PDB file of C-alpha atoms and ligand atoms in Angstrom:
ATOM      1  CA  MET A   1     130.585 132.151 200.893  1.00  0.00           C
ATOM      2  CA  GLU A   2     131.335 129.161 203.136  1.00  0.00           C
ATOM      3  CA  GLY A   3     128.973 127.120 200.998  1.00  0.00           C
ATOM      4  CA  LYS A   4     130.916 128.057 197.864  1.00  0.00           C
ATOM      5  CA  ILE A   5     134.222 127.013 199.426  1.00  0.00           C
ATOM      6  CA  PHE A   6     132.696 123.710 200.485  1.00  0.00           C
ATOM      7  CA  TYR A   7     131.449 122.949 196.964  1.00  0.00           C
ATOM      8  CA  PHE A   8     134.792 123.982 195.492  1.00  0.00           C
ATOM      9  CA  LEU A   9     136.581 121.565 197.835  1.00  0.00           C
ATOM     10  CA  LEU A  10     134.041 118.859 197.011  1.00  0.00           C
ATOM     11  CA  PHE A  11     134.628 119.439 193.288  1.00  0.00           C
ATOM     12  CA  PHE A  12     138.390 119.247 193.860  1.00  0.00           C
ATOM     13  CA  PHE A  13     137.938 116.018 195.807  1.00  0.00           C
ATOM     14  CA  GLY A  14     135.987 114.671 192.798  1.00  0.00           C
ATOM     15  CA  LEU A  15     138.766 115.719 190.395  1.00  0.00           C
ATOM     16  CA  THR A  16     141.407 113.962 192.499  1.00  0.00           C
ATOM     17  CA  TRP A  17     139.231 110.853 192.794  1.00  0.00           C
ATOM     18  CA  GLY A  18     138.918 111.029 188.991  1.00  0.00           C
ATOM     19  CA  SER A  19     142.723 110.698 188.692  1.00  0.00           C
ATOM     20  CA  PHE A  20     142.449 107.450 190.635  1.00  0.00           C
ATOM     21  CA  LEU A  21     139.639 106.281 188.314  1.00  0.00           C
ATOM     22  CA  ASN A  22     141.923 107.088 185.357  1.00  0.00           C
ATOM     23  CA  VAL A  23     144.544 104.740 186.790  1.00  0.00           C
ATOM     24  CA  LEU A  24     141.922 101.952 186.808  1.00  0.00           C
ATOM     25  CA  ILE A  25     140.772 102.779 183.272  1.00  0.00           C
ATOM     26  CA  PHE A  26     144.208 103.045 181.696  1.00  0.00           C
ATOM     27  CA  ARG A  27     146.034 100.237 183.472  1.00  0.00           C
ATOM     28  CA  TYR A  28     143.240  97.748 182.899  1.00  0.00           C
ATOM     29  CA  GLN A  29     144.060  94.978 180.441  1.00  0.00           C
ATOM     30  CA  PRO A  30     141.146  92.842 179.186  1.00  0.00           C
ATOM     31  CA  ASN A  31     143.085  89.576 179.014  1.00  0.00           C
ATOM     32  CA  LYS A  32     144.331  89.822 182.602  1.00  0.00           C
ATOM     33  CA  LYS A  33     142.412  89.357 185.840  1.00  0.00           C
ATOM     34  CA  PHE A  34     141.224  92.602 187.430  1.00  0.00           C
ATOM     35  CA  ASN A  35     143.525  92.910 190.434  1.00  0.00           C
ATOM     36  CA  ILE A  36     142.952  96.314 192.000  1.00  0.00           C
ATOM     37  CA  PHE A  37     146.070  96.192 194.205  1.00  0.00           C
ATOM     38  CA  LYS A  38     148.281  95.354 191.266  1.00  0.00           C
ATOM     39  CA  ILE A  39     146.640  98.054 189.151  1.00  0.00           C
ATOM     40  CA  ILE A  40     147.055 100.895 191.636  1.00  0.00           C
ATOM     41  CA  SER A  41     150.549 100.016 192.867  1.00  0.00           C
ATOM     42  CA  GLY A  42     153.559 101.708 191.277  1.00  0.00           C
ATOM     43  CA  ARG A  43     154.160 105.244 190.047  1.00  0.00           C
ATOM     44  CA  SER A  44     152.431 106.634 186.979  1.00  0.00           C
ATOM     45  CA  ARG A  45     154.512 106.524 183.829  1.00  0.00           C
ATOM     46  CA  CYS A  46     154.184 107.860 180.290  1.00  0.00           C
ATOM     47  CA  PRO A  47     152.674 105.016 178.206  1.00  0.00           C
ATOM     48  CA  TYR A  48     155.097 105.771 175.335  1.00  0.00           C
ATOM     49  CA  CYS A  49     158.540 106.545 176.806  1.00  0.00           C
ATOM     50  CA  LYS A  50     157.834 104.781 180.164  1.00  0.00           C
ATOM     51  CA  ARG A  51     159.520 107.569 182.138  1.00  0.00           C
ATOM     52  CA  LYS A  52     158.079 108.328 185.565  1.00  0.00           C
ATOM     53  CA  LEU A  53     155.776 111.325 185.842  1.00  0.00           C
ATOM     54  CA  LEU A  54     156.753 114.105 188.263  1.00  0.00           C
ATOM     55  CA  VAL A  55     154.542 114.880 191.243  1.00  0.00           C
ATOM     56  CA  LYS A  56     153.706 118.269 189.689  1.00  0.00           C
ATOM     57  CA  ASP A  57     152.473 116.472 186.575  1.00  0.00           C
ATOM     58  CA  LEU A  58     149.811 114.649 188.582  1.00  0.00           C
ATOM     59  CA  ILE A  59     147.545 117.610 189.469  1.00  0.00           C
ATOM     60  CA  PRO A  60     144.108 116.841 188.005  1.00  0.00           C
ATOM     61  CA  VAL A  61     143.200 118.786 184.823  1.00  0.00           C
ATOM     62  CA  LEU A  62     145.725 121.565 185.596  1.00  0.00           C
ATOM     63  CA  SER A  63     148.818 119.491 184.724  1.00  0.00           C
ATOM     64  CA  PHE A  64     147.165 118.452 181.467  1.00  0.00           C
ATOM     65  CA  LEU A  65     146.575 122.126 180.573  1.00  0.00           C
ATOM     66  CA  ILE A  66     150.075 123.260 181.618  1.00  0.00           C
ATOM     67  CA  LEU A  67     151.711 120.457 179.618  1.00  0.00           C
ATOM     68  CA  LYS A  68     149.333 121.293 176.720  1.00  0.00           C
ATOM     69  CA  GLY A  69     148.251 117.649 176.625  1.00  0.00           C
ATOM     70  CA  LYS A  70     151.759 116.325 175.899  1.00  0.00           C
ATOM     71  CA  CYS A  71     154.292 114.190 177.795  1.00  0.00           C
ATOM     72  CA  ARG A  72     156.976 116.322 179.502  1.00  0.00           C
ATOM     73  CA  TRP A  73     159.741 113.958 178.296  1.00  0.00           C
ATOM     74  CA  CYS A  74     158.878 112.637 174.843  1.00  0.00           C
ATOM     75  CA  GLY A  75     156.215 115.146 173.741  1.00  0.00           C
ATOM     76  CA  LYS A  76     153.731 112.450 172.710  1.00  0.00           C
ATOM     77  CA  LYS A  77     150.057 113.354 173.111  1.00  0.00           C
ATOM     78  CA  ILE A  78     148.343 112.449 176.394  1.00  0.00           C
ATOM     79  CA  SER A  79     144.810 111.090 175.952  1.00  0.00           C
ATOM     80  CA  PHE A  80     142.126 113.744 176.477  1.00  0.00           C
ATOM     81  CA  ILE A  81     140.158 111.057 178.332  1.00  0.00           C
ATOM     82  CA  TYR A  82     142.258 111.881 181.447  1.00  0.00           C
ATOM     83  CA  PRO A  83     140.882 115.400 182.038  1.00  0.00           C
ATOM     84  CA  ILE A  84     137.387 114.357 180.874  1.00  0.00           C
ATOM     85  CA  VAL A  85     137.172 111.584 183.498  1.00  0.00           C
ATOM     86  CA  GLU A  86     138.503 113.963 186.170  1.00  0.00           C
ATOM     87  CA  ILE A  87     135.969 116.690 185.332  1.00  0.00           C
ATOM     88  CA  LEU A  88     133.086 114.177 185.146  1.00  0.00           C
ATOM     89  CA  SER A  89     134.097 112.802 188.545  1.00  0.00           C
ATOM     90  CA  GLY A  90     134.219 116.349 189.989  1.00  0.00           C
ATOM     91  CA  ILE A  91     130.755 117.168 188.612  1.00  0.00           C
ATOM     92  CA  LEU A  92     129.394 113.840 189.906  1.00  0.00           C
ATOM     93  CA  ALA A  93     130.660 114.571 193.429  1.00  0.00           C
ATOM     94  CA  VAL A  94     128.843 117.923 193.557  1.00  0.00           C
ATOM     95  CA  ILE A  95     125.568 116.807 191.922  1.00  0.00           C
ATOM     96  CA  ILE A  96     125.306 113.594 193.956  1.00  0.00           C
ATOM     97  CA  PHE A  97     125.985 115.519 197.155  1.00  0.00           C
ATOM     98  CA  LEU A  98     123.221 118.014 196.340  1.00  0.00           C
ATOM     99  CA  LYS A  99     120.838 115.143 195.616  1.00  0.00           C
ATOM    100  CA  THR A 100     121.629 112.969 198.653  1.00  0.00           C
ATOM    101  CA  SER A 101     122.326 115.624 201.307  1.00  0.00           C
ATOM    102  CA  PRO A 102     122.203 115.406 204.314  1.00  0.00           C
ATOM    103  CA  SER A 103     122.961 111.636 204.317  1.00  0.00           C
ATOM    104  CA  LEU A 104     126.703 111.073 204.033  1.00  0.00           C
ATOM    105  CA  PHE A 105     126.222 107.295 203.782  1.00  0.00           C
ATOM    106  CA  LEU A 106     123.843 107.702 200.841  1.00  0.00           C
ATOM    107  CA  PHE A 107     126.259 110.131 199.169  1.00  0.00           C
ATOM    108  CA  LEU A 108     129.129 107.639 199.481  1.00  0.00           C
ATOM    109  CA  LEU A 109     127.028 104.776 198.098  1.00  0.00           C
ATOM    110  CA  TRP A 110     125.813 106.661 195.022  1.00  0.00           C
ATOM    111  CA  PHE A 111     129.197 108.269 194.426  1.00  0.00           C
ATOM    112  CA  LEU A 112     130.825 104.819 194.449  1.00  0.00           C
ATOM    113  CA  ILE A 113     128.081 103.433 192.175  1.00  0.00           C
ATOM    114  CA  PHE A 114     128.610 106.187 189.590  1.00  0.00           C
ATOM    115  CA  SER A 115     132.406 105.972 189.913  1.00  0.00           C
ATOM    116  CA  ASP A 116     132.139 102.273 189.128  1.00  0.00           C
ATOM    117  CA  LEU A 117     129.867 103.020 186.142  1.00  0.00           C
ATOM    118  CA  LEU A 118     132.271 105.724 184.922  1.00  0.00           C
ATOM    119  CA  VAL A 119     135.172 103.257 184.921  1.00  0.00           C
ATOM    120  CA  LEU A 120     132.993 100.563 183.305  1.00  0.00           C
ATOM    121  CA  SER A 121     131.871 102.992 180.573  1.00  0.00           C
ATOM    122  CA  PHE A 122     135.378 104.060 179.640  1.00  0.00           C
ATOM    123  CA  ILE A 123     136.744 100.502 179.727  1.00  0.00           C
ATOM    124  CA  ASP A 124     133.828  99.545 177.446  1.00  0.00           C
ATOM    125  CA  LEU A 125     134.701 102.459 175.115  1.00  0.00           C
ATOM    126  CA  LYS A 126     138.388 101.486 175.028  1.00  0.00           C
ATOM    127  CA  HIS A 127     138.157  97.694 174.898  1.00  0.00           C
ATOM    128  CA  GLN A 128     134.479  96.811 174.137  1.00  0.00           C
ATOM    129  CA  PHE A 129     134.653  94.699 177.254  1.00  0.00           C
ATOM    130  CA  VAL A 130     132.904  94.702 180.645  1.00  0.00           C
ATOM    131  CA  PRO A 131     134.981  93.310 183.563  1.00  0.00           C
ATOM    132  CA  ASN A 132     132.965  91.024 185.861  1.00  0.00           C
ATOM    133  CA  GLN A 133     134.734  92.225 189.010  1.00  0.00           C
ATOM    134  CA  LEU A 134     133.397  95.754 188.472  1.00  0.00           C
ATOM    135  CA  LEU A 135     129.918  94.325 187.870  1.00  0.00           C
ATOM    136  CA  ASP A 136     130.112  92.401 191.160  1.00  0.00           C
ATOM    137  CA  LEU A 137     130.971  95.665 192.884  1.00  0.00           C
ATOM    138  CA  PHE A 138     128.020  97.378 191.167  1.00  0.00           C
ATOM    139  CA  PHE A 139     125.696  94.623 192.385  1.00  0.00           C
ATOM    140  CA  LEU A 140     127.014  94.765 195.950  1.00  0.00           C
ATOM    141  CA  LEU A 141     126.620  98.570 196.129  1.00  0.00           C
ATOM    142  CA  SER A 142     123.139  98.329 194.590  1.00  0.00           C
ATOM    143  CA  LEU A 143     122.079  95.687 197.086  1.00  0.00           C
ATOM    144  CA  ILE A 144     123.162  97.878 200.029  1.00  0.00           C
ATOM    145  CA  THR A 145     121.390 100.907 198.510  1.00  0.00           C
ATOM    146  CA  VAL A 146     118.180  98.928 197.923  1.00  0.00           C
ATOM    147  CA  ILE A 147     118.068  97.511 201.461  1.00  0.00           C
ATOM    148  CA  PHE A 148     118.928 100.696 203.331  1.00  0.00           C
ATOM    149  CA  PHE A 149     117.442 103.443 201.170  1.00  0.00           C
ATOM    150  CA  GLN A 150     115.368 102.487 198.138  1.00  0.00           C
ATOM    151  CA  ILE A 151     112.926 100.146 199.872  1.00  0.00           C
ATOM    152  CA  PRO A 152     112.096 102.505 202.770  1.00  0.00           C
ATOM    153  CA  SER A 153     111.669 105.602 200.617  1.00  0.00           C
ATOM    154  CA  HIS A 154     110.399 104.774 197.131  1.00  0.00           C
ATOM    155  CA  TYR A 155     108.400 107.761 195.922  1.00  0.00           C
ATOM    156  CA  ILE A 156     106.261 105.782 193.501  1.00  0.00           C
ATOM    157  CA  TRP A 157     105.153 103.388 196.249  1.00  0.00           C
ATOM    158  CA  LYS A 158     103.691 106.276 198.197  1.00  0.00           C
ATOM    159  CA  ILE A 159     101.464 107.133 195.227  1.00  0.00           C
ATOM    160  CA  PHE A 160     100.702 103.541 194.252  1.00  0.00           C
ATOM    161  CA  PRO A 161     100.760 101.456 197.433  1.00  0.00           C
ATOM    162  CA  GLN A 162      99.617  98.455 195.388  1.00  0.00           C
ATOM    163  CA  PHE A 163     103.057  98.395 193.744  1.00  0.00           C
ATOM    164  CA  ASP A 164     104.743  98.179 197.122  1.00  0.00           C
ATOM    165  CA  LEU A 165     105.928  94.591 197.271  1.00  0.00           C
ATOM    166  CA  ARG A 166     109.355  95.535 198.641  1.00  0.00           C
ATOM    167  CA  ILE A 167     112.265  93.333 197.525  1.00  0.00           C
ATOM    168  CA  LEU A 168     109.996  91.460 195.101  1.00  0.00           C
ATOM    169  CA  ASN A 169     109.638  94.640 193.033  1.00  0.00           C
ATOM    170  CA  HIS A 170     113.383  94.907 192.772  1.00  0.00           C
ATOM    171  CA  LEU A 171     113.787  91.278 191.724  1.00  0.00           C
ATOM    172  CA  VAL A 172     110.976  91.570 189.167  1.00  0.00           C
ATOM    173  CA  GLY A 173     112.430  94.841 187.836  1.00  0.00           C
ATOM    174  CA  GLY A 174     115.830  93.213 187.301  1.00  0.00           C
ATOM    175  CA  LEU A 175     114.553  89.964 185.777  1.00  0.00           C
ATOM    176  CA  ILE A 176     111.939  91.446 183.453  1.00  0.00           C
ATOM    177  CA  PHE A 177     114.560  93.424 181.539  1.00  0.00           C
ATOM    178  CA  GLY A 178     117.766  91.565 182.331  1.00  0.00           C
ATOM    179  CA  LEU A 179     116.604  88.079 181.377  1.00  0.00           C
ATOM    180  CA  PRO A 180     115.261  88.790 177.834  1.00  0.00           C
ATOM    181  CA  MET A 181     118.339  90.889 177.074  1.00  0.00           C
ATOM    182  CA  TRP A 182     120.584  88.104 178.336  1.00  0.00           C
ATOM    183  CA  LEU A 183     118.766  85.552 176.147  1.00  0.00           C
ATOM    184  CA  PHE A 184     118.982  87.932 173.173  1.00  0.00           C
ATOM    185  CA  CYS A 185     122.759  88.219 173.647  1.00  0.00           C
ATOM    186  CA  GLN A 186     123.089  84.423 173.876  1.00  0.00           C
ATOM    187  CA  LYS A 187     120.987  83.901 170.717  1.00  0.00           C
ATOM    188  CA  THR A 188     122.831  86.522 168.674  1.00  0.00           C
ATOM    189  CA  LYS A 189     126.242  85.396 170.001  1.00  0.00           C
ATOM    190  CA  GLU A 190     126.840  88.918 171.414  1.00  0.00           C
ATOM    191  CA  LYS A 191     126.929  90.428 167.924  1.00  0.00           C
ATOM    192  CA  PHE A 192     124.965  93.545 168.918  1.00  0.00           C
ATOM    193  CA  LEU A 193     125.100  93.642 172.693  1.00  0.00           C
ATOM    194  CA  GLY A 194     127.362  91.786 175.097  1.00  0.00           C
ATOM    195  CA  LEU A 195     126.460  89.691 178.136  1.00  0.00           C
ATOM    196  CA  GLY A 196     128.137  92.377 180.253  1.00  0.00           C
ATOM    197  CA  ASP A 197     125.575  94.883 178.941  1.00  0.00           C
ATOM    198  CA  ALA A 198     122.715  92.516 179.863  1.00  0.00           C
ATOM    199  CA  LYS A 199     124.115  91.991 183.366  1.00  0.00           C
ATOM    200  CA  THR A 200     124.498  95.740 183.909  1.00  0.00           C
ATOM    201  CA  MET A 201     120.908  96.245 182.727  1.00  0.00           C
ATOM    202  CA  ALA A 202     119.661  93.574 185.159  1.00  0.00           C
ATOM    203  CA  ILE A 203     121.524  95.126 188.105  1.00  0.00           C
ATOM    204  CA  SER A 204     120.386  98.694 187.344  1.00  0.00           C
ATOM    205  CA  CYS A 205     116.754  97.597 186.906  1.00  0.00           C
ATOM    206  CA  PHE A 206     117.067  95.687 190.192  1.00  0.00           C
ATOM    207  CA  LEU A 207     118.396  98.884 191.791  1.00  0.00           C
ATOM    208  CA  PHE A 208     115.433 101.017 190.688  1.00  0.00           C
ATOM    209  CA  ALA A 209     112.725  98.305 190.954  1.00  0.00           C
ATOM    210  CA  TRP A 210     109.604  97.749 188.902  1.00  0.00           C
ATOM    211  CA  PRO A 211     108.004  99.933 187.517  1.00  0.00           C
ATOM    212  CA  VAL A 212     110.792 102.575 187.555  1.00  0.00           C
ATOM    213  CA  SER A 213     113.008 100.015 185.805  1.00  0.00           C
ATOM    214  CA  ILE A 214     110.931 100.687 182.656  1.00  0.00           C
ATOM    215  CA  LEU A 215     112.431 104.164 182.697  1.00  0.00           C
ATOM    216  CA  VAL A 216     116.023 102.901 182.917  1.00  0.00           C
ATOM    217  CA  PHE A 217     115.432 100.440 180.087  1.00  0.00           C
ATOM    218  CA  ASN A 218     113.665 102.869 177.743  1.00  0.00           C
ATOM    219  CA  LEU A 219     116.016 105.780 178.409  1.00  0.00           C
ATOM    220  CA  SER A 220     119.138 103.706 177.723  1.00  0.00           C
ATOM    221  CA  PHE A 221     117.873 102.560 174.333  1.00  0.00           C
ATOM    222  CA  LEU A 222     116.524 106.011 173.519  1.00  0.00           C
ATOM    223  CA  ILE A 223     119.875 107.663 174.284  1.00  0.00           C
ATOM    224  CA  GLY A 224     121.753 104.790 172.649  1.00  0.00           C
ATOM    225  CA  GLY A 225     119.630 104.951 169.492  1.00  0.00           C
ATOM    226  CA  PHE A 226     119.850 108.718 169.229  1.00  0.00           C
ATOM    227  CA  LEU A 227     123.630 108.900 169.730  1.00  0.00           C
ATOM    228  CA  SER A 228     124.210 105.904 167.442  1.00  0.00           C
ATOM    229  CA  LEU A 229     122.380 107.737 164.669  1.00  0.00           C
ATOM    230  CA  ILE A 230     124.665 110.730 165.215  1.00  0.00           C
ATOM    231  CA  LEU A 231     127.714 108.430 165.070  1.00  0.00           C
ATOM    232  CA  ILE A 232     126.415 106.783 161.882  1.00  0.00           C
ATOM    233  CA  PHE A 233     125.537 110.042 160.108  1.00  0.00           C
ATOM    234  CA  PHE A 234     128.425 112.253 161.190  1.00  0.00           C
ATOM    235  CA  PHE A 235     131.292 109.970 162.202  1.00  0.00           C
ATOM    236  CA  GLY A 236     131.225 107.278 159.534  1.00  0.00           C
ATOM    237  CA  LYS A 237     130.117 104.395 161.765  1.00  0.00           C
ATOM    238  CA  THR A 238     127.962 101.751 160.112  1.00  0.00           C
ATOM    239  CA  ILE A 239     124.937  99.809 161.355  1.00  0.00           C
ATOM    240  CA  LYS A 240     127.277  96.852 161.786  1.00  0.00           C
ATOM    241  CA  SER A 241     129.810  98.689 163.992  1.00  0.00           C
ATOM    242  CA  LYS A 242     129.553  97.398 167.548  1.00  0.00           C
ATOM    243  CA  ILE A 243     128.786 100.475 169.604  1.00  0.00           C
ATOM    244  CA  PRO A 244     129.630 100.332 173.333  1.00  0.00           C
ATOM    245  CA  PHE A 245     126.362 100.302 175.272  1.00  0.00           C
ATOM    246  CA  LEU A 246     127.521 100.965 178.844  1.00  0.00           C
ATOM    247  CA  PRO A 247     128.023 104.742 178.445  1.00  0.00           C
ATOM    248  CA  PHE A 248     124.361 105.061 177.314  1.00  0.00           C
ATOM    249  CA  LEU A 249     123.096 102.820 180.069  1.00  0.00           C
ATOM    250  CA  SER A 250     125.127 104.723 182.686  1.00  0.00           C
ATOM    251  CA  LEU A 251     123.700 108.032 181.460  1.00  0.00           C
ATOM    252  CA  ALA A 252     120.172 106.559 181.672  1.00  0.00           C
ATOM    253  CA  ILE A 253     120.863 105.414 185.245  1.00  0.00           C
ATOM    254  CA  PHE A 254     122.136 108.879 186.158  1.00  0.00           C
ATOM    255  CA  LEU A 255     119.070 110.623 184.689  1.00  0.00           C
ATOM    256  CA  THR A 256     116.764 108.183 186.499  1.00  0.00           C
ATOM    257  CA  PHE A 257     118.663 108.791 189.756  1.00  0.00           C
ATOM    258  CA  LEU A 258     118.258 112.567 189.348  1.00  0.00           C
ATOM    259  CA  PHE A 259     114.756 112.897 187.912  1.00  0.00           C
ATOM    260  CA  GLU A 260     112.883 109.716 188.861  1.00  0.00           C
ATOM    261  CA  ASN A 261     110.244 111.565 190.939  1.00  0.00           C
ATOM    262  CA  GLN A 262     109.751 114.369 188.424  1.00  0.00           C
ATOM    263  CA  ILE A 263     109.292 111.873 185.586  1.00  0.00           C
ATOM    264  CA  VAL A 264     106.729 109.928 187.637  1.00  0.00           C
ATOM    265  CA  ASP A 265     104.859 113.199 188.304  1.00  0.00           C
ATOM    266  CA  LEU A 266     105.035 114.196 184.640  1.00  0.00           C
ATOM    267  CA  TYR A 267     103.686 110.809 183.641  1.00  0.00           C
ATOM    268  CA  LEU A 268     100.780 111.181 186.066  1.00  0.00           C
ATOM    269  CA  THR A 269      99.804 114.593 184.660  1.00  0.00           C
ATOM    270  CA  LEU A 270      99.191 112.870 181.315  1.00  0.00           C
ATOM    271  CA  PHE A 271      96.168 111.068 182.752  1.00  0.00           C
TER     272      PHE A 271
HETATM  273 ZN1   ZN B   1     156.604 110.205 177.251  1.00  0.00          ZN
END
């Protein structure tokens, strides 16, 4: 019973944190510098009528349901992205806790990493743009995670000690996928993928290190390809539509984070 209450509170914490992430997503403007203090200061307002929201309208998910997804004052529709981000953040909090328990430090690091990726993904969906400041944060969090946790405890290095070259593996992992993608973006003038996508790929492959970085790379294009086909066949997108890549990459990173060891084991059973 106590366990259930704890996870409920953790989920609620995630929902509330998601409201904060929504502020970052919705107040971000691509042509302005990303200034977090400027973005989070000031009361929330309706984007249409500009009237201030009441405190009771700020309860995650619940307010959206009570108001039936409309502004209290002008009745204009509120984006359904708000409750989606809140619910995703709540689910992330619980799943990441289950995965990282009992280390609170590790929980905080991964929760911040996936919060950052959640904001990046939705900004990419809204604006087809990847803010550098959020990428710097992703790199900093990854670096701390690599030094304190990944290097001492890589599962694959216990099975294949010959792969265990410590930080070198991480650098190789990042460069081997990040660099060609970066060059591809330069050559194609970012027509298909942006430099922000290449940088995110490099950082996430650095985070997971060679050879697990192969998994991140392949999964992101597999998910991206599969969902793009669905968009093309069912939602009228064309081959030429620029499809935001960060949501796919973030999902690949999350799956690798959750199932890295199982996938390595599965791979080994094939031989
Ligand atoms: Zn309004």
